[in-house]
mmCIF file of C-alpha atoms and ligand atoms in Angstrom:
data_model
loop_
_atom_site.group_PDB
_atom_site.id
_atom_site.type_symbol
_atom_site.label_atom_id
_atom_site.label_comp_id
_atom_site.label_asym_id
_atom_site.label_seq_id
_atom_site.Cartn_x
_atom_site.Cartn_y
_atom_site.Cartn_z
ATOM 1 C CA UNK A 1 3.567 1.394 70.804
ATOM 2 C CA UNK A 2 6.900 -0.416 71.169
ATOM 3 C CA UNK A 3 6.862 -1.549 67.896
ATOM 4 C CA UNK A 4 6.537 2.061 66.400
ATOM 5 C CA UNK A 5 9.591 3.319 68.194
ATOM 6 C CA UNK A 6 11.561 0.214 67.161
ATOM 7 C CA UNK A 7 11.466 0.969 63.709
ATOM 8 C CA UNK A 8 12.909 4.043 64.027
ATOM 9 C CA UNK A 9 15.975 3.411 66.163
ATOM 10 C CA UNK A 10 18.859 5.961 66.003
ATOM 11 C CA UNK A 11 21.800 5.717 67.949
ATOM 12 C CA UNK A 12 23.169 9.002 68.840
ATOM 13 C CA UNK A 13 26.102 7.927 71.051
ATOM 14 C CA UNK A 14 28.198 4.541 70.526
ATOM 15 C CA UNK A 15 31.444 4.047 72.075
ATOM 16 C CA UNK A 16 33.818 1.292 73.139
ATOM 17 C CA UNK A 17 34.424 0.781 76.938
ATOM 18 C CA UNK A 18 36.568 -2.024 77.637
ATOM 19 C CA UNK A 19 38.165 -5.091 76.205
ATOM 20 C CA UNK A 20 37.908 -7.878 78.930
ATOM 21 C CA UNK A 21 39.895 -11.244 79.335
ATOM 22 C CA UNK A 22 38.172 -12.718 81.783
ATOM 23 C CA UNK A 23 35.332 -11.853 84.584
ATOM 24 C CA UNK A 24 37.564 -9.890 86.581
ATOM 25 C CA UNK A 25 38.332 -7.288 83.951
ATOM 26 C CA UNK A 26 34.545 -6.795 83.171
ATOM 27 C CA UNK A 27 33.241 -3.378 84.187
ATOM 28 C CA UNK A 28 30.530 -3.692 87.243
ATOM 29 C CA UNK A 29 27.278 -4.949 86.008
ATOM 30 C CA UNK A 30 25.124 -1.467 85.878
ATOM 31 C CA UNK A 31 23.547 -1.571 82.843
ATOM 32 C CA UNK A 32 21.269 -4.215 80.357
ATOM 33 C CA UNK A 33 23.676 -6.250 78.175
ATOM 34 C CA UNK A 34 23.025 -8.106 75.187
ATOM 35 C CA UNK A 35 25.818 -10.440 73.693
ATOM 36 C CA UNK A 36 26.314 -11.454 70.264
ATOM 37 C CA UNK A 37 27.500 -14.887 70.061
ATOM 38 C CA UNK A 38 28.532 -17.302 67.055
ATOM 39 C CA UNK A 39 31.300 -19.210 65.302
ATOM 40 C CA UNK A 40 34.352 -17.199 64.372
ATOM 41 C CA UNK A 41 34.031 -15.168 60.924
ATOM 42 C CA UNK A 42 30.221 -15.473 61.087
ATOM 43 C CA UNK A 43 30.034 -11.479 61.104
ATOM 44 C CA UNK A 44 29.483 -10.768 64.967
ATOM 45 C CA UNK A 45 31.238 -7.444 64.667
ATOM 46 C CA UNK A 46 30.018 -6.333 61.334
ATOM 47 C CA UNK A 47 26.336 -6.814 62.846
ATOM 48 C CA UNK A 48 27.333 -4.655 65.843
ATOM 49 C CA UNK A 49 28.682 -1.988 63.590
ATOM 50 C CA UNK A 50 25.244 -2.108 61.513
ATOM 51 C CA UNK A 51 23.362 -2.070 64.677
ATOM 52 C CA UNK A 52 25.334 0.787 66.166
ATOM 53 C CA UNK A 53 25.537 2.907 62.931
ATOM 54 C CA UNK A 54 29.059 2.892 63.271
ATOM 55 C CA UNK A 55 31.491 1.925 60.205
ATOM 56 C CA UNK A 56 34.156 0.427 62.346
ATOM 57 C CA UNK A 57 33.554 0.873 66.087
ATOM 58 C CA UNK A 58 33.957 -2.801 66.415
ATOM 59 C CA UNK A 59 36.843 -4.520 64.412
ATOM 60 C CA UNK A 60 36.352 -6.698 61.767
ATOM 61 C CA UNK A 61 38.339 -9.016 59.535
ATOM 62 C CA UNK A 62 38.301 -11.317 56.799
ATOM 63 C CA UNK A 63 40.655 -13.700 59.219
ATOM 64 C CA UNK A 64 38.749 -15.635 61.273
ATOM 65 C CA UNK A 65 39.532 -15.125 65.230
ATOM 66 C CA UNK A 66 39.733 -11.057 64.681
ATOM 67 C CA UNK A 67 37.658 -10.568 68.255
ATOM 68 C CA UNK A 68 40.042 -11.894 70.859
ATOM 69 C CA UNK A 69 38.465 -10.556 73.874
ATOM 70 C CA UNK A 70 35.165 -9.831 75.427
ATOM 71 C CA UNK A 71 34.658 -6.271 73.924
ATOM 72 C CA UNK A 72 32.135 -4.016 75.451
ATOM 73 C CA UNK A 73 30.447 -1.194 73.750
ATOM 74 C CA UNK A 74 27.763 1.576 75.199
ATOM 75 C CA UNK A 75 24.888 2.600 72.960
ATOM 76 C CA UNK A 76 22.495 5.357 73.335
ATOM 77 C CA UNK A 77 19.486 5.641 71.511
ATOM 78 C CA UNK A 78 17.640 8.663 70.231
ATOM 79 C CA UNK A 79 14.611 8.025 72.673
ATOM 80 C CA UNK A 80 17.104 7.641 75.736
ATOM 81 C CA UNK A 81 17.367 3.847 75.994
ATOM 82 C CA UNK A 82 21.027 3.153 76.733
ATOM 83 C CA UNK A 83 22.391 -0.437 77.026
ATOM 84 C CA UNK A 84 25.667 -2.427 76.520
ATOM 85 C CA UNK A 85 26.603 -4.323 73.357
ATOM 86 C CA UNK A 86 28.780 -7.511 74.072
ATOM 87 C CA UNK A 87 31.040 -8.652 71.032
ATOM 88 C CA UNK A 88 32.328 -11.911 71.764
ATOM 89 C CA UNK A 89 35.425 -13.704 70.413
ATOM 90 C CA UNK A 90 33.953 -16.430 67.816
ATOM 91 C CA UNK A 91 34.604 -20.373 68.658
ATOM 92 C CA UNK A 92 35.851 -22.683 66.479
ATOM 93 C CA UNK A 93 37.840 -22.110 62.988
ATOM 94 C CA UNK A 94 40.164 -19.484 63.962
ATOM 95 C CA UNK A 95 43.834 -20.633 63.600
ATOM 96 C CA UNK A 96 44.674 -20.476 67.062
ATOM 97 C CA UNK A 97 46.405 -22.957 69.636
ATOM 98 C CA UNK A 98 44.388 -25.577 71.366
ATOM 99 C CA UNK A 99 45.214 -23.664 74.698
ATOM 100 C CA UNK A 100 43.989 -20.406 73.270
ATOM 101 C CA UNK A 101 40.896 -21.836 71.880
ATOM 102 C CA UNK A 102 40.406 -23.207 75.561
ATOM 103 C CA UNK A 103 40.758 -20.436 77.307
ATOM 104 C CA UNK A 104 38.266 -18.677 74.987
ATOM 105 C CA UNK A 105 35.622 -20.913 75.590
ATOM 106 C CA UNK A 106 35.987 -20.841 79.091
ATOM 107 C CA UNK A 107 35.915 -16.796 79.336
ATOM 108 C CA UNK A 108 32.846 -16.658 76.831
ATOM 109 C CA UNK A 109 30.943 -19.745 78.925
ATOM 110 C CA UNK A 110 31.589 -18.093 82.253
ATOM 111 C CA UNK A 111 30.501 -14.553 80.831
ATOM 112 C CA UNK A 112 27.268 -16.073 79.614
ATOM 113 C CA UNK A 113 26.574 -18.308 82.449
ATOM 114 C CA UNK A 114 27.228 -15.875 85.298
ATOM 115 C CA UNK A 115 26.886 -12.162 84.214
ATOM 116 C CA UNK A 116 23.895 -10.755 86.209
ATOM 117 C CA UNK A 117 23.095 -7.877 83.692
ATOM 118 C CA UNK A 118 22.737 -10.009 80.441
ATOM 119 C CA UNK A 119 19.411 -9.910 79.377
ATOM 120 C CA UNK A 120 19.627 -11.231 75.804
ATOM 121 C CA UNK A 121 21.907 -13.253 73.952
ATOM 122 C CA UNK A 122 21.994 -12.963 69.750
ATOM 123 C CA UNK A 123 23.218 -16.143 68.328
ATOM 124 C CA UNK A 124 24.503 -15.788 64.594
ATOM 125 C CA UNK A 125 24.476 -18.364 61.987
ATOM 126 C CA UNK A 126 25.694 -17.809 58.302
ATOM 127 C CA UNK A 127 22.436 -18.390 56.161
ATOM 128 C CA UNK A 128 24.282 -19.983 53.626
ATOM 129 C CA UNK A 129 25.856 -22.716 56.341
ATOM 130 C CA UNK A 130 22.749 -22.917 58.863
ATOM 131 C CA UNK A 131 22.931 -25.012 61.949
ATOM 132 C CA UNK A 132 25.897 -27.222 62.017
ATOM 133 C CA UNK A 133 27.443 -29.005 65.123
ATOM 134 C CA UNK A 134 28.944 -25.771 66.738
ATOM 135 C CA UNK A 135 25.735 -23.834 66.391
ATOM 136 C CA UNK A 136 23.569 -26.773 68.017
ATOM 137 C CA UNK A 137 25.903 -26.618 71.080
ATOM 138 C CA UNK A 138 25.609 -23.160 71.558
ATOM 139 C CA UNK A 139 21.892 -23.181 71.247
ATOM 140 C CA UNK A 140 21.990 -26.178 73.940
ATOM 141 C CA UNK A 141 24.020 -24.156 75.839
ATOM 142 C CA UNK A 142 22.093 -21.240 76.052
ATOM 143 C CA UNK A 143 19.017 -23.149 77.048
ATOM 144 C CA UNK A 144 20.622 -24.284 80.188
ATOM 145 C CA UNK A 145 19.108 -22.729 83.446
ATOM 146 C CA UNK A 146 21.604 -20.127 84.811
ATOM 147 C CA UNK A 147 22.743 -19.890 88.302
ATOM 148 C CA UNK A 148 22.173 -15.892 88.788
ATOM 149 C CA UNK A 149 18.987 -14.757 89.778
ATOM 150 C CA UNK A 150 16.991 -13.049 87.054
ATOM 151 C CA UNK A 151 13.682 -11.323 86.777
ATOM 152 C CA UNK A 152 12.949 -13.401 83.504
ATOM 153 C CA UNK A 153 14.978 -16.107 81.413
ATOM 154 C CA UNK A 154 17.411 -15.016 79.097
ATOM 155 C CA UNK A 155 16.395 -14.036 75.975
ATOM 156 C CA UNK A 156 17.804 -16.107 73.094
ATOM 157 C CA UNK A 157 17.553 -14.560 69.482
ATOM 158 C CA UNK A 158 18.706 -16.178 66.452
ATOM 159 C CA UNK A 159 19.936 -14.449 63.685
ATOM 160 C CA UNK A 160 20.798 -15.593 59.903
ATOM 161 C CA UNK A 161 23.347 -13.155 58.494
ATOM 162 C CA UNK A 162 25.229 -12.573 55.283
ATOM 163 C CA UNK A 163 21.782 -13.016 53.478
ATOM 164 C CA UNK A 164 23.107 -10.289 50.693
ATOM 165 C CA UNK A 165 25.364 -13.436 49.542
ATOM 166 C CA UNK A 166 22.297 -15.126 48.351
ATOM 167 C CA UNK A 167 20.145 -14.008 45.354
ATOM 168 C CA UNK A 168 16.899 -12.552 46.143
ATOM 169 C CA UNK A 169 14.768 -15.620 45.479
ATOM 170 C CA UNK A 170 17.006 -18.001 47.770
ATOM 171 C CA UNK A 171 17.091 -15.762 50.917
ATOM 172 C CA UNK A 172 13.589 -16.680 52.192
ATOM 173 C CA UNK A 173 13.790 -20.756 51.910
ATOM 174 C CA UNK A 174 17.628 -20.187 53.439
ATOM 175 C CA UNK A 175 16.365 -18.562 56.232
ATOM 176 C CA UNK A 176 13.236 -20.983 56.734
ATOM 177 C CA UNK A 177 15.607 -23.925 56.712
ATOM 178 C CA UNK A 178 17.753 -22.275 59.339
ATOM 179 C CA UNK A 179 14.656 -21.599 61.478
ATOM 180 C CA UNK A 180 13.355 -25.088 61.286
ATOM 181 C CA UNK A 181 16.812 -26.633 62.267
ATOM 182 C CA UNK A 182 16.654 -24.320 65.178
ATOM 183 C CA UNK A 183 13.800 -25.751 66.211
ATOM 184 C CA UNK A 184 14.493 -29.053 65.518
ATOM 185 C CA UNK A 185 17.710 -28.193 67.736
ATOM 186 C CA UNK A 186 15.321 -27.392 70.903
ATOM 187 C CA UNK A 187 14.753 -23.833 70.804
ATOM 188 C CA UNK A 188 11.344 -23.196 71.537
ATOM 189 C CA UNK A 189 9.102 -21.141 69.120
ATOM 190 C CA UNK A 190 12.533 -20.208 67.348
ATOM 191 C CA UNK A 191 12.918 -16.186 66.613
ATOM 192 C CA UNK A 192 14.880 -16.138 63.611
ATOM 193 C CA UNK A 193 15.745 -12.805 61.892
ATOM 194 C CA UNK A 194 17.671 -12.556 58.348
ATOM 195 C CA UNK A 195 20.202 -10.035 58.633
ATOM 196 C CA UNK A 196 22.629 -8.415 56.247
ATOM 197 C CA UNK A 197 25.687 -5.984 57.540
ATOM 198 C CA UNK A 198 25.959 -4.917 54.050
ATOM 199 C CA UNK A 199 22.520 -3.582 53.080
ATOM 200 C CA UNK A 200 21.090 -3.295 56.654
ATOM 201 C CA UNK A 201 18.664 -5.637 55.821
ATOM 202 C CA UNK A 202 16.782 -6.913 59.223
ATOM 203 C CA UNK A 203 18.276 -4.263 61.657
ATOM 204 C CA UNK A 204 15.086 -2.861 62.840
ATOM 205 C CA UNK A 205 13.996 -6.196 63.539
ATOM 206 C CA UNK A 206 16.750 -7.118 65.535
ATOM 207 C CA UNK A 207 16.286 -3.824 67.381
ATOM 208 C CA UNK A 208 12.803 -4.300 68.019
ATOM 209 C CA UNK A 209 13.666 -7.860 69.804
ATOM 210 C CA UNK A 210 16.468 -6.251 71.341
ATOM 211 C CA UNK A 211 14.615 -3.514 72.930
ATOM 212 C CA UNK A 212 11.455 -5.977 74.226
ATOM 213 C CA UNK A 213 14.265 -7.956 76.024
ATOM 214 C CA UNK A 214 15.884 -5.093 77.840
ATOM 215 C CA UNK A 215 13.103 -2.981 78.701
HETATM 216 P P1 GTP B 1 35.686 -13.217 64.843
HETATM 217 O O1 GTP B 1 36.207 -12.003 65.306
HETATM 218 O O2 GTP B 1 37.183 -13.765 64.191
HETATM 219 O O3 GTP B 1 34.751 -14.272 65.666
HETATM 220 O O4 GTP B 1 34.635 -12.678 63.641
HETATM 221 P P2 GTP B 1 33.171 -12.180 63.476
HETATM 222 O O5 GTP B 1 32.191 -12.926 63.799
HETATM 223 O O6 GTP B 1 33.220 -10.784 64.348
HETATM 224 O O7 GTP B 1 33.181 -11.534 61.781
HETATM 225 P P3 GTP B 1 33.323 -10.157 61.408
HETATM 226 O O8 GTP B 1 32.592 -9.187 61.595
HETATM 227 O O9 GTP B 1 34.877 -9.860 61.449
HETATM 228 O O10 GTP B 1 33.198 -10.504 59.842
HETATM 229 C C1 GTP B 1 33.913 -11.524 59.085
HETATM 230 C C2 GTP B 1 33.830 -11.301 57.321
HETATM 231 O O11 GTP B 1 32.341 -11.733 56.988
HETATM 232 C C3 GTP B 1 34.822 -10.018 57.062
HETATM 233 O O12 GTP B 1 35.164 -10.121 56.280
HETATM 234 C C4 GTP B 1 33.248 -9.307 57.072
HETATM 235 O O13 GTP B 1 33.201 -8.239 56.163
HETATM 236 C C5 GTP B 1 32.171 -10.176 56.087
HETATM 237 N N1 GTP B 1 30.715 -10.265 56.664
HETATM 238 C C6 GTP B 1 30.135 -9.938 57.901
HETATM 239 N N2 GTP B 1 28.855 -9.906 57.908
HETATM 240 C C7 GTP B 1 28.504 -9.622 56.550
HETATM 241 C C8 GTP B 1 27.086 -9.650 55.808
HETATM 242 O O14 GTP B 1 26.200 -9.461 56.055
HETATM 243 N N3 GTP B 1 27.650 -9.773 54.263
HETATM 244 C C9 GTP B 1 28.520 -9.719 53.820
HETATM 245 N N4 GTP B 1 28.553 -10.091 52.367
HETATM 246 N N5 GTP B 1 29.969 -10.389 54.372
HETATM 247 C C10 GTP B 1 30.092 -9.749 55.914
HETATM 248 MG MG1 MG B 2 34.758 -10.140 65.599
#
């Protein structure tokens, strides 16, 4: 039943609601939230635009370090589902000062650890790079128990993105390699979705995962 609905996800309303630089500037945790995490330039904001069916609601750039605060979007689907999407700043790579990087890290970790309304984290990996040290650290961090009381544990969804950059024949083995690396990194029964913000591949699968996590 849920699967059938998920294959037809239409976003009827998507809006930017807030940009937060620390826990205190976040809106009250009144709606289910799904956060998107991954290194700088991996394609978080682009993926969000594809999921929300909006061309440039979340700002994207060729230059790593584009998203510098926790950007919060509210999304309403045609079947009445409402939720928030959280666009996190990327880590690593960005040409920022050490202090700024440390501040981001603290902000992101604090959000992921303490946010009571957080239901799922979508962790993005570039399909061409696979799981490297940064990704391993993120995955390990996400697997830690959280202090907030929860009905169920945080859902972690892995996405291998930019699959359009590979030839059709190279895609499947590359996605499989990322999956094996995630399993080796300790993600139990790693769920992995191949995605492209350019072609929209993987969008319905990812929506299905997100819905299952928030409903
Ligand atoms: P930060 O905000 O700096 O952390 O980056 P981000 O993870 O939000 O990345 P962003 O969405 O800004 O994308 C970075 C670059 O990758 C942009 O030039 C995008 O156009 C490109 N990009 C993102 N997703 C895809 C994809 O699926 N396919 C291709 N070909 N390019 C992509
Ligand atoms: Mg971004």
